[in-house]
Coordinates of C-alpha atoms in Angstrom, one line a residue:
Chain A
M1 CA 160.1 112.6 102.1
S2 CA 161.1 109.2 103.4
E3 CA 161.1 109.6 107.1
I4 CA 158.4 111.1 109.3
K5 CA 158.0 111.6 113.1
T6 CA 154.6 111.9 114.5
F7 CA 152.8 112.6 117.8
T8 CA 149.6 110.7 118.4
P9 CA 147.3 111.8 121.3
G10 CA 145.7 109.5 123.9
T11 CA 142.0 109.4 123.6
V12 CA 138.9 108.8 125.7
A13 CA 136.3 106.5 124.2
N14 CA 132.8 105.5 125.3
V15 CA 132.2 109.0 126.6
S16 CA 129.5 108.4 129.1
C17 CA 126.1 108.1 127.3
G18 CA 128.0 107.9 124.0
F19 CA 129.1 104.2 124.5
D20 CA 130.7 102.9 121.4
V21 CA 130.2 106.1 119.4
L22 CA 131.7 109.2 121.1
G23 CA 135.3 109.9 121.8
F24 CA 137.7 112.7 122.3
A25 CA 141.5 113.3 122.1
L26 CA 143.9 114.5 124.8
D27 CA 146.8 116.8 124.4
S28 CA 148.8 114.5 126.7
P29 CA 149.8 111.8 127.2
G30 CA 150.6 110.8 123.6
D31 CA 152.9 108.5 121.7
E32 CA 155.7 109.4 119.3
M33 CA 156.6 107.3 116.3
V34 CA 159.2 107.4 113.5
L35 CA 158.2 105.8 110.2
R36 CA 160.9 105.3 107.5
R37 CA 160.4 104.1 104.0
T38 CA 162.7 101.2 103.1
V39 CA 163.9 99.7 99.8
E40 CA 162.8 96.3 101.0
K41 CA 159.0 96.0 100.6
T42 CA 158.3 94.7 104.1
V43 CA 157.1 96.1 107.4
K44 CA 159.6 96.0 110.2
I45 CA 159.3 97.2 113.8
T46 CA 162.8 98.1 114.7
R47 CA 162.3 99.7 118.1
I48 CA 159.7 99.9 120.8
D49 CA 160.5 102.2 123.7
G50 CA 158.6 102.6 126.9
Y51 CA 156.7 99.3 127.2
D52 CA 157.4 95.7 126.4
L53 CA 155.3 95.0 123.3
P54 CA 155.7 92.4 120.5
K55 CA 157.8 93.5 117.5
E56 CA 156.5 91.0 115.0
P57 CA 154.3 93.1 112.8
L58 CA 151.3 90.6 112.8
R59 CA 151.3 90.6 116.6
N60 CA 151.6 94.4 117.0
V61 CA 148.7 96.8 116.5
A62 CA 150.8 99.3 114.5
G63 CA 152.1 96.5 112.3
V64 CA 148.6 95.1 111.7
A65 CA 147.2 98.5 110.9
L66 CA 150.0 99.4 108.4
L67 CA 149.6 96.0 106.7
A68 CA 145.9 96.5 106.4
M69 CA 146.6 99.8 104.6
L70 CA 149.3 98.4 102.3
K71 CA 146.9 95.7 101.2
E72 CA 144.7 98.4 99.6
Y73 CA 147.6 100.5 98.4
R74 CA 148.2 100.4 94.6
G75 CA 151.9 99.9 94.6
D76 CA 154.7 98.4 96.6
A77 CA 156.1 100.0 99.7
G78 CA 158.2 99.0 102.7
F79 CA 158.6 100.6 106.1
E80 CA 160.5 100.6 109.3
I81 CA 158.7 101.6 112.5
E82 CA 160.1 103.0 115.7
I83 CA 157.5 103.4 118.5
Y84 CA 158.1 105.6 121.5
K85 CA 155.1 104.7 123.7
K86 CA 154.1 107.0 126.5
I87 CA 150.5 105.8 126.8
K88 CA 150.4 102.8 129.1
P89 CA 148.9 99.8 127.4
G90 CA 145.6 98.6 129.1
S91 CA 145.0 101.9 130.8
G92 CA 141.8 102.7 128.9
I93 CA 143.1 105.9 127.2
G94 CA 143.6 104.6 123.7
S95 CA 147.1 103.2 123.9
S96 CA 146.6 100.6 121.1
A97 CA 144.6 103.2 119.1
A98 CA 147.5 105.6 119.2
S99 CA 149.9 103.1 117.8
A100 CA 147.4 102.1 115.0
A101 CA 146.3 105.7 114.2
G102 CA 149.9 107.1 114.3
V103 CA 151.3 104.6 111.9
V104 CA 148.6 104.9 109.2
V105 CA 148.6 108.7 109.2
A106 CA 152.4 108.7 109.0
A107 CA 152.5 106.1 106.1
N108 CA 149.7 108.0 104.3
K109 CA 151.8 111.1 104.4
L110 CA 154.9 109.3 103.1
L111 CA 152.9 107.8 100.3
G112 CA 151.5 111.1 99.1
E113 CA 148.2 110.9 100.9
P114 CA 146.3 108.4 98.7
F115 CA 143.8 107.7 101.5
S116 CA 141.1 109.8 103.2
K117 CA 141.0 110.1 106.9
T118 CA 137.9 107.9 107.1
E119 CA 139.8 105.2 105.2
L120 CA 142.7 105.6 107.6
V121 CA 140.3 105.0 110.5
R122 CA 139.2 101.8 108.8
F123 CA 142.8 100.5 108.5
A124 CA 143.7 101.5 112.1
M125 CA 140.6 99.6 113.3
E126 CA 142.4 96.4 112.4
G127 CA 144.9 97.2 115.1
E128 CA 142.0 97.5 117.6
R129 CA 140.7 94.2 116.4
L130 CA 144.1 92.6 117.4
A131 CA 144.2 94.4 120.7
S132 CA 140.7 93.8 121.9
G133 CA 139.0 91.4 119.6
V134 CA 136.6 94.1 118.3
A135 CA 137.4 96.5 115.5
H136 CA 136.0 99.6 117.3
A137 CA 136.6 103.1 116.0
D138 CA 135.8 105.4 118.9
N139 CA 139.4 105.8 120.0
I140 CA 140.8 105.7 116.5
A141 CA 138.5 108.4 115.2
P142 CA 139.5 111.2 117.7
A143 CA 143.2 110.1 117.5
I144 CA 143.1 110.8 113.7
F145 CA 140.6 113.7 113.5
G146 CA 141.2 115.4 116.9
G147 CA 138.5 116.9 119.1
F148 CA 135.3 115.1 119.7
T149 CA 134.1 112.6 117.2
L150 CA 131.0 110.6 116.7
V151 CA 131.1 107.2 115.0
R152 CA 127.6 107.5 113.6
S153 CA 127.7 104.1 111.8
Y154 CA 130.1 101.3 111.2
A155 CA 128.6 99.9 108.0
P156 CA 129.3 102.1 106.2
L157 CA 131.9 103.8 108.4
D158 CA 130.7 107.3 109.0
I159 CA 132.8 109.6 111.3
I160 CA 131.4 113.0 112.3
T161 CA 133.6 115.6 113.8
L162 CA 131.9 117.7 116.5
D163 CA 132.8 121.1 117.7
T164 CA 134.9 121.2 120.9
P165 CA 134.2 124.1 123.3
S166 CA 137.5 126.0 123.8
E167 CA 137.6 125.8 127.6
L168 CA 137.0 122.1 127.9
F169 CA 139.7 120.3 130.0
A170 CA 139.9 116.6 130.8
T171 CA 141.3 114.9 133.9
V172 CA 142.0 111.2 133.6
I173 CA 143.0 109.0 136.5
H174 CA 144.4 105.5 135.9
P175 CA 144.3 103.2 139.0
Q176 CA 147.0 100.6 138.7
I177 CA 144.7 97.6 138.3
E178 CA 144.0 95.7 135.1
V179 CA 140.7 95.5 133.3
R180 CA 140.9 93.6 130.1
T181 CA 138.7 95.1 127.3
A182 CA 137.4 91.6 126.5
D183 CA 136.3 91.1 130.1
A184 CA 134.7 94.5 130.2
R185 CA 132.7 93.6 127.0
E186 CA 131.6 90.2 128.4
I187 CA 130.1 91.7 131.5
L188 CA 127.6 93.7 129.4
K189 CA 124.1 92.5 128.8
K190 CA 122.9 91.8 125.3
N191 CA 119.5 93.4 126.0
V192 CA 118.7 96.7 127.6
L193 CA 115.4 98.2 128.6
L194 CA 113.8 100.4 125.9
K195 CA 113.2 103.1 128.6
D196 CA 116.9 103.2 129.5
A197 CA 117.9 103.3 125.8
I198 CA 115.6 106.3 125.3
K199 CA 117.2 108.1 128.3
Q200 CA 120.6 107.3 126.7
W201 CA 119.8 108.7 123.3
G202 CA 118.2 111.8 124.9
N203 CA 121.5 112.3 126.6
V204 CA 123.6 111.6 123.5
G205 CA 121.5 114.2 121.6
G206 CA 122.0 116.6 124.5
L207 CA 125.8 116.1 124.7
V208 CA 126.2 116.6 120.9
A209 CA 124.0 119.8 121.1
G210 CA 126.0 121.0 124.1
L211 CA 129.3 120.5 122.3
M212 CA 128.0 122.3 119.2
K213 CA 126.6 125.2 121.2
S214 CA 129.5 125.4 123.7
D215 CA 126.8 125.0 126.4
Y216 CA 128.8 123.7 129.4
G217 CA 125.6 123.3 131.5
L218 CA 124.0 121.1 128.9
I219 CA 127.2 119.1 128.5
S220 CA 127.2 118.6 132.3
R221 CA 123.5 117.5 132.4
S222 CA 124.0 115.1 129.5
L223 CA 127.0 113.3 130.9
E224 CA 124.8 110.5 132.3
D225 CA 125.1 106.8 131.3
A226 CA 122.1 104.8 132.2
I227 CA 123.3 101.5 130.6
V228 CA 127.0 100.7 130.6
E229 CA 128.4 102.6 133.6
P230 CA 126.1 101.0 136.2
I231 CA 127.5 97.6 135.2
R232 CA 131.1 98.2 134.3
S233 CA 131.8 100.6 137.2
I234 CA 131.7 97.6 139.5
L235 CA 135.1 96.5 138.0
I236 CA 136.7 99.8 139.1
P237 CA 137.5 100.4 142.8
A238 CA 136.0 103.5 144.4
F239 CA 134.4 104.6 141.1
Q240 CA 131.4 106.2 142.7
E241 CA 133.5 108.0 145.2
V242 CA 135.8 109.4 142.5
K243 CA 132.8 110.6 140.5
L244 CA 131.1 112.2 143.5
K245 CA 134.2 114.0 144.7
S246 CA 135.0 115.2 141.2
K247 CA 131.6 116.7 140.8
E248 CA 131.8 118.3 144.2
A249 CA 135.2 119.8 143.1
G250 CA 133.5 121.3 140.1
A251 CA 133.6 118.7 137.3
L252 CA 131.0 118.9 134.6
G253 CA 130.8 115.1 134.7
G254 CA 132.5 112.1 133.4
G255 CA 132.7 108.4 133.5
I256 CA 134.7 105.3 132.6
S257 CA 137.4 106.0 130.0
G258 CA 137.2 103.4 127.3
S259 CA 136.6 100.1 128.9
G260 CA 138.4 101.3 132.1
P261 CA 140.0 101.2 134.5
S262 CA 140.7 104.9 133.9
I263 CA 138.1 107.4 134.9
F264 CA 137.8 110.7 133.0
M265 CA 136.2 114.0 134.1
L266 CA 135.5 117.0 132.0
S267 CA 135.7 120.5 133.4
K268 CA 135.3 124.1 132.2
G269 CA 138.6 125.8 132.5
E270 CA 142.0 124.6 133.7
E271 CA 141.5 125.9 137.3
A272 CA 138.4 123.7 137.8
A273 CA 140.3 120.8 136.2
Q274 CA 143.1 121.2 138.7
Q275 CA 140.7 121.1 141.6
V276 CA 139.1 117.9 140.1
K277 CA 142.6 116.4 139.6
M278 CA 143.3 116.9 143.3
A279 CA 139.9 115.5 144.4
M280 CA 140.4 112.4 142.2
A281 CA 143.9 111.8 143.4
D282 CA 142.8 112.2 147.0
V283 CA 140.3 109.3 146.7
Y284 CA 142.9 106.8 145.5
E285 CA 145.5 108.0 148.0
K286 CA 143.0 107.4 150.8
V287 CA 142.1 104.0 149.4
G288 CA 145.8 103.1 148.9
I289 CA 145.7 102.3 145.2
D290 CA 148.6 103.5 143.1
F291 CA 147.6 105.7 140.1
D292 CA 148.7 107.9 137.2
I293 CA 146.8 111.1 136.6
H294 CA 146.7 113.3 133.6
L295 CA 145.3 116.8 133.1
S296 CA 144.9 118.0 129.5
K297 CA 143.1 120.3 127.3
V298 CA 140.9 118.5 124.8
N299 CA 143.2 118.1 121.8
Q300 CA 141.8 119.7 118.6
T301 CA 144.2 118.3 115.9
G302 CA 144.7 114.6 116.2
V303 CA 147.9 113.0 114.9
K304 CA 150.6 115.7 114.4
V305 CA 153.7 115.6 112.2
I306 CA 156.7 116.6 114.3
A307 CA 159.5 116.2 111.7
I308 CA 160.0 115.2 108.1
K309 CA 163.3 114.0 106.6
E310 CA 163.9 113.8 102.8
N311 CA 166.1 111.0 101.4
N312 CA 166.4 110.8 97.7
E313 CA 167.7 107.3 97.4
I314 CA 164.5 105.9 98.9
L315 CA 162.2 108.4 97.2
Q316 CA 163.5 107.0 93.9
S317 CA 162.9 103.4 94.9
Chain B
M1 CA 94.9 142.4 127.6
S2 CA 92.0 140.0 128.2
E3 CA 91.5 138.2 125.0
I4 CA 94.1 136.6 122.8
K5 CA 94.0 134.7 119.6
T6 CA 96.8 132.2 118.8
F7 CA 98.0 129.9 116.1
T8 CA 99.6 126.6 117.2
P9 CA 101.5 124.5 114.7
G10 CA 101.1 120.8 114.1
T11 CA 104.2 118.9 115.0
V12 CA 106.0 115.7 114.1
A13 CA 107.3 113.7 117.1
N14 CA 109.3 110.5 117.3
V15 CA 111.5 111.8 114.5
S16 CA 113.0 108.5 113.2
C17 CA 115.9 107.5 115.5
G18 CA 114.8 110.2 118.0
F19 CA 111.9 108.1 119.4
D20 CA 110.4 109.9 122.4
V21 CA 112.9 112.7 122.4
L22 CA 113.0 114.6 119.0
G23 CA 110.2 116.6 117.4
F24 CA 109.7 119.5 115.0
A25 CA 106.9 122.0 114.2
L26 CA 105.1 122.6 110.9
D27 CA 104.0 125.9 109.4
S28 CA 100.8 124.1 108.4
P29 CA 98.4 122.7 109.4
G30 CA 97.8 124.4 112.7
D31 CA 95.0 125.2 115.1
E32 CA 93.6 128.5 116.1
M33 CA 92.3 129.3 119.5
V34 CA 90.7 132.3 121.3
L35 CA 91.2 132.6 125.0
R36 CA 89.3 135.1 127.0
R37 CA 89.6 136.1 130.7
T38 CA 86.3 135.9 132.6
V39 CA 85.2 137.3 135.9
E40 CA 84.1 133.9 136.9
K41 CA 87.1 131.9 138.2
T42 CA 86.4 128.8 136.1
V43 CA 87.5 127.2 132.9
K44 CA 84.9 126.9 130.1
I45 CA 85.1 125.6 126.6
T46 CA 82.5 127.6 124.7
R47 CA 83.2 126.5 121.2
I48 CA 85.0 123.8 119.3
D49 CA 85.0 124.1 115.5
G50 CA 86.3 121.5 113.0
Y51 CA 86.0 118.3 114.9
D52 CA 83.7 116.8 117.4
L53 CA 85.6 116.8 120.7
P54 CA 84.4 116.9 124.4
K55 CA 83.7 120.4 125.8
E56 CA 83.9 119.4 129.5
P57 CA 87.2 120.8 130.6
L58 CA 88.3 117.6 132.4
R59 CA 87.7 115.5 129.3
N60 CA 89.4 118.0 126.9
V61 CA 93.2 118.2 126.5
A62 CA 93.1 122.0 126.4
G63 CA 90.9 122.1 129.5
V64 CA 93.2 119.7 131.4
A65 CA 96.3 121.6 130.4
L66 CA 94.9 124.9 131.5
L67 CA 93.7 123.5 134.8
A68 CA 97.2 122.0 135.4
M69 CA 98.6 125.5 134.9
L70 CA 96.1 127.3 137.1
K71 CA 96.8 124.9 139.9
E72 CA 100.3 126.4 140.1
Y73 CA 99.3 130.0 139.5
R74 CA 99.4 132.2 142.6
G75 CA 96.1 133.9 142.1
D76 CA 92.6 133.4 140.8
A77 CA 91.8 133.4 137.1
G78 CA 89.0 132.3 134.9
F79 CA 88.9 131.7 131.2
E80 CA 86.7 130.9 128.2
I81 CA 88.2 128.9 125.4
E82 CA 87.2 128.8 121.7
I83 CA 89.0 126.1 119.7
Y84 CA 89.2 126.2 115.9
K85 CA 90.8 122.8 115.1
K86 CA 92.4 122.2 111.7
I87 CA 94.7 119.4 112.7
K88 CA 92.7 116.1 112.6
P89 CA 92.7 114.3 115.9
G90 CA 94.4 110.9 115.7
S91 CA 96.4 111.8 112.6
G92 CA 99.8 111.6 114.3
I93 CA 100.8 115.3 113.8
G94 CA 100.2 116.6 117.2
S95 CA 96.5 117.5 117.3
S96 CA 96.2 117.1 121.0
A97 CA 99.5 118.7 121.6
A98 CA 98.4 121.8 119.6
S99 CA 95.3 122.2 121.8
A100 CA 97.3 121.8 125.0
A101 CA 100.3 123.9 123.9
G102 CA 98.1 126.7 122.5
V103 CA 96.0 127.2 125.6
V104 CA 98.9 127.4 128.1
V105 CA 100.9 129.8 126.0
A106 CA 97.8 132.0 125.5
A107 CA 96.9 131.9 129.2
N108 CA 100.5 132.6 130.2
K109 CA 100.4 135.8 128.1
L110 CA 97.1 136.9 129.5
L111 CA 98.4 136.4 133.0
G112 CA 101.6 138.5 132.4
E113 CA 103.9 135.5 131.7
P114 CA 104.5 134.1 135.2
F115 CA 105.7 130.8 133.8
S116 CA 108.8 129.8 131.7
K117 CA 108.4 127.9 128.4
T118 CA 109.6 124.7 130.0
E119 CA 107.0 125.1 132.7
L120 CA 104.3 125.5 130.0
V121 CA 105.5 122.3 128.4
R122 CA 105.0 120.6 131.8
F123 CA 101.4 121.8 132.1
A124 CA 100.6 121.0 128.4
M125 CA 101.9 117.4 129.0
E126 CA 98.9 116.8 131.2
G127 CA 96.8 117.2 128.1
E128 CA 98.9 114.5 126.4
R129 CA 98.3 112.3 129.4
L130 CA 94.6 112.6 128.9
A131 CA 94.9 112.0 125.1
S132 CA 97.2 109.0 125.1
G133 CA 97.7 107.8 128.7
V134 CA 101.4 109.0 128.6
A135 CA 102.5 112.6 129.4
H136 CA 105.0 112.8 126.6
A137 CA 106.5 116.1 125.6
D138 CA 108.0 115.5 122.1
N139 CA 105.0 117.1 120.3
I140 CA 104.4 119.8 123.0
A141 CA 108.0 121.0 123.0
P142 CA 108.2 121.9 119.3
A143 CA 104.7 123.3 119.4
I144 CA 105.8 125.8 122.1
F145 CA 109.4 126.4 121.1
G146 CA 109.2 126.0 117.3
G147 CA 111.9 124.3 115.2
F148 CA 113.5 121.1 116.2
T149 CA 113.5 120.3 119.9
L150 CA 115.1 117.6 122.0
V151 CA 113.5 116.4 125.2
R152 CA 116.8 115.4 126.9
S153 CA 115.2 114.3 130.1
Y154 CA 111.8 114.1 131.7
A155 CA 112.9 114.1 135.3
P156 CA 113.8 116.9 135.5
L157 CA 112.2 118.2 132.3
D158 CA 115.0 119.5 130.1
I159 CA 114.0 120.8 126.7
I160 CA 116.8 121.7 124.2
T161 CA 116.2 123.8 121.2
L162 CA 118.2 122.7 118.1
D163 CA 119.1 124.8 115.0
T164 CA 116.9 124.2 112.0
P165 CA 118.5 124.4 108.6
S166 CA 116.8 127.1 106.6
E167 CA 115.9 124.9 103.5
L168 CA 114.3 122.1 105.5
F169 CA 110.8 121.2 104.3
A170 CA 108.5 118.5 105.6
T171 CA 105.9 116.5 103.7
V172 CA 103.4 114.6 105.8
I173 CA 100.8 112.2 104.5
H174 CA 97.9 111.0 106.6
P175 CA 96.2 107.8 105.3
Q176 CA 92.6 107.6 106.5
I177 CA 93.0 104.7 108.9
E178 CA 93.1 104.9 112.7
V179 CA 96.1 103.9 114.8
R180 CA 95.5 104.6 118.5
T181 CA 98.6 105.9 120.3
A182 CA 97.9 103.5 123.1
D183 CA 97.9 100.5 120.7
A184 CA 101.0 101.8 119.0
R185 CA 102.7 101.9 122.4
E186 CA 101.6 98.4 123.4
I187 CA 103.1 96.8 120.3
L188 CA 106.6 97.9 121.4
K189 CA 108.9 95.5 123.1
K190 CA 110.2 96.4 126.6
N191 CA 113.7 95.2 125.8
V192 CA 115.9 96.0 122.9
L193 CA 119.2 94.7 121.7
L194 CA 122.2 96.7 123.0
K195 CA 123.7 96.7 119.5
D196 CA 120.5 98.2 118.0
A197 CA 120.4 100.8 120.8
I198 CA 124.0 101.8 120.0
K199 CA 123.1 102.2 116.3
Q200 CA 120.1 104.3 117.4
W201 CA 122.1 106.7 119.6
G202 CA 124.8 107.0 116.9
N203 CA 122.1 108.2 114.6
V204 CA 120.6 110.5 117.2
G205 CA 124.0 112.1 117.6
G206 CA 124.3 112.3 113.8
L207 CA 120.9 113.9 113.4
V208 CA 121.5 116.5 116.1
A209 CA 125.0 117.3 114.6
G210 CA 123.5 117.5 111.1
L211 CA 120.8 120.0 112.3
M212 CA 123.4 122.1 114.1
K213 CA 125.8 122.1 111.1
S214 CA 123.1 122.4 108.4
D215 CA 124.6 119.3 106.9
Y216 CA 121.7 117.9 104.8
G217 CA 123.7 114.8 103.8
L218 CA 124.4 113.9 107.5
I219 CA 120.7 114.5 108.3
S220 CA 119.8 112.2 105.5
R221 CA 122.2 109.4 106.7
S222 CA 121.0 109.8 110.3
L223 CA 117.3 109.4 109.6
E224 CA 117.4 105.6 110.4
D225 CA 115.3 104.0 113.1
A226 CA 116.6 100.6 114.1
I227 CA 114.2 100.0 116.9
V228 CA 110.6 101.4 116.7
E229 CA 109.9 101.8 113.0
P230 CA 110.5 98.1 112.1
I231 CA 107.7 97.2 114.6
R232 CA 105.2 100.1 114.3
S233 CA 105.4 100.4 110.5
I234 CA 103.5 97.1 110.3
L235 CA 100.4 99.1 111.4
I236 CA 100.7 101.4 108.5
P237 CA 99.6 100.2 105.0
A238 CA 102.3 100.6 102.2
F239 CA 104.7 102.2 104.6
Q240 CA 107.8 100.7 103.0
E241 CA 106.6 101.7 99.6
V242 CA 105.9 105.3 100.6
K243 CA 109.4 105.5 102.1
L244 CA 111.1 104.0 99.1
K245 CA 109.3 106.1 96.6
S246 CA 109.9 109.3 98.7
K247 CA 113.6 108.6 98.8
E248 CA 113.7 107.9 95.0
A249 CA 111.9 111.3 94.6
G250 CA 114.7 113.0 96.5
A251 CA 113.6 113.0 100.2
L252 CA 116.4 113.1 102.8
G253 CA 114.5 110.5 104.8
G254 CA 111.7 110.3 107.2
G255 CA 109.6 107.8 109.1
I256 CA 106.4 107.5 111.2
S257 CA 105.0 110.8 112.4
G258 CA 104.3 110.5 116.1
S259 CA 102.7 107.1 116.7
G260 CA 101.3 107.2 113.1
P261 CA 99.5 106.6 110.9
S262 CA 101.0 109.7 109.3
I263 CA 104.3 109.4 107.5
F264 CA 106.7 112.3 107.3
M265 CA 109.5 113.0 105.0
L266 CA 112.1 115.8 105.1
S267 CA 113.5 117.3 102.0
K268 CA 116.1 120.0 101.1
G269 CA 114.2 122.8 99.4
E270 CA 110.5 123.2 98.4
E271 CA 111.0 121.8 94.9
A272 CA 112.3 118.5 96.2
A273 CA 109.5 118.4 98.8
Q274 CA 106.9 118.9 96.0
Q275 CA 108.3 115.9 94.2
V276 CA 108.2 113.9 97.4
K277 CA 104.6 114.9 97.9
M278 CA 103.6 113.7 94.5
A279 CA 105.4 110.4 95.1
M280 CA 103.8 109.8 98.4
A281 CA 100.3 110.7 97.1
D282 CA 100.9 108.4 94.1
V283 CA 101.4 105.3 96.4
Y284 CA 98.1 105.8 98.3
E285 CA 96.2 106.6 95.1
K286 CA 97.4 103.3 93.6
V287 CA 96.6 101.3 96.8
G288 CA 93.2 103.1 97.0
I289 CA 93.5 104.5 100.5
D290 CA 92.1 108.0 101.1
F291 CA 94.6 110.5 102.5
D292 CA 95.4 114.1 103.4
I293 CA 98.8 115.4 102.5
H294 CA 100.6 118.5 103.8
L295 CA 103.8 120.3 102.6
S296 CA 105.3 122.8 104.9
K297 CA 108.5 124.5 105.8
V298 CA 109.8 123.5 109.3
N299 CA 108.2 126.1 111.6
Q300 CA 110.7 128.1 113.5
T301 CA 108.5 130.0 116.0
G302 CA 106.0 127.7 117.7
V303 CA 102.7 129.1 119.1
K304 CA 102.1 132.6 117.6
V305 CA 99.9 135.4 118.8
I306 CA 97.6 136.5 116.0
A307 CA 95.5 139.1 117.9
I308 CA 95.2 140.7 121.3
K309 CA 92.1 142.6 122.6
E310 CA 92.1 144.8 125.7
N311 CA 89.1 144.9 128.1
N312 CA 89.4 147.1 131.1
E313 CA 86.5 145.6 133.1
I314 CA 88.1 142.1 133.2
L315 CA 91.6 143.4 133.7
Q316 CA 90.4 145.1 136.9
S317 CA 89.0 141.8 138.2

């Protein structure tokens, strides 16, 4: 094959207590991408639809991720990338991760899968480094593996896939304000109280156990963030109100999606998620802030191949 | 029934990264206890075998735990307690927790089980408060529930039972030095680095996932404590050497048991655990420190009833 079209899901990172380690994938929104092998041994971004992003490979997260991969590839290869972005950049639901994850999975397929999924995460993290200054993996991992993932460790990189209860739905609201990931990082304190940290890892243990046991009550009780949310939520208008109304409407719980400004909520079943969606929307309508809102099942598969085209001339190159 | 004899397992708390939240139970050593209903509505400790401990109920962890329970019992009841201690007090494998857990489970049975297991944990915690100044639950919970337990939260008390892989064996070595729980607490810093805390909750998530998946490799990789062990291990002679030799002998990993001075290691299979036992013993033999050493399967059941005796006279009281 010499041309592949993929769908890459949006993702929620920093899942409540699981700051920097837990993420999950959404069925929608997601980006599409076409990757084409070329005779010329270079990386070119020929088209970006949806949002105005740089086409120079070294200034584009997909370009940087693909180049990081080709650096370790034993052989020569060239590619053309077309990106059809549907995840709004800066929204906090893994827009840059989708570009980076999509391109490395697609290129790996076109090259005969020389790399493992964990290696692909490592390459895609270089895209995150470009986007936010930090090569974090908690959006990349669920975008590539699907479902809920745990980044247990960065050195060495150790990605753990968790079970995802079948009735888990996510509602994500994106208020139209900008929070830069770099700013959201700077606001955090370098030190935390040991007693808060203990609370946090008790909840991380509870959340992981809840996911593995499909225990929705335990998931709900564990969705508490004692450390990051109290600080970062200040940057998001009406955050507490959204959270309160969502829980009243039946949400299991939630928090800031990524570094914000999006807020995510998890619910058991689509009907509950619909109620939560209305409650969240209602808050921002009253406050008078424009927003996008998404309701989606938790995605179980990660990057998906939509179409493959063979082209002998390039295969022979 | 009016008399009951129970076995209560020793326990390992502060399981590596799971400081203050994760614990597991041992098949041995464990304490035995006889609890007898009396016509007199008081609590009496009539016998303590094995170690020299106070018999006044308010100065004895079993007495305090039972009194905490009777305070919430709707009715009058009196008991006599005989304690046959085999877990050495101050060894770091849940000696006080065994006394406290054993007595409340036994009394609950004799009273017709008015209380839930989580309520029993709450009563037994009062024994821990007497023993160490802090009402912690991470020894009590596995002593009562068996297997691995997570104390997700203290307020409200939320105990989560985790799956225990069937081939998991523990080796615990107790060097004959004293580390008081209170001292071990004082040495800890009130603040920790956020980046260390993130590492820690990544590992807690990994350890819980590893237990739920029976993934011994993941359990092994997750048994890392970035926060407490580097500080507390200074109080334990040859700690690093014991850990290193144990891992070389095939241990999955381990750390300080409770607040020390015991050191625990987990292994896959009894044969590996035997090798680890020899390696641990060898270190203290060379250093010239006396020690006890235990090899045990991870206990899956918690407090166990050994015998029940009926006595009509007291049942009618």
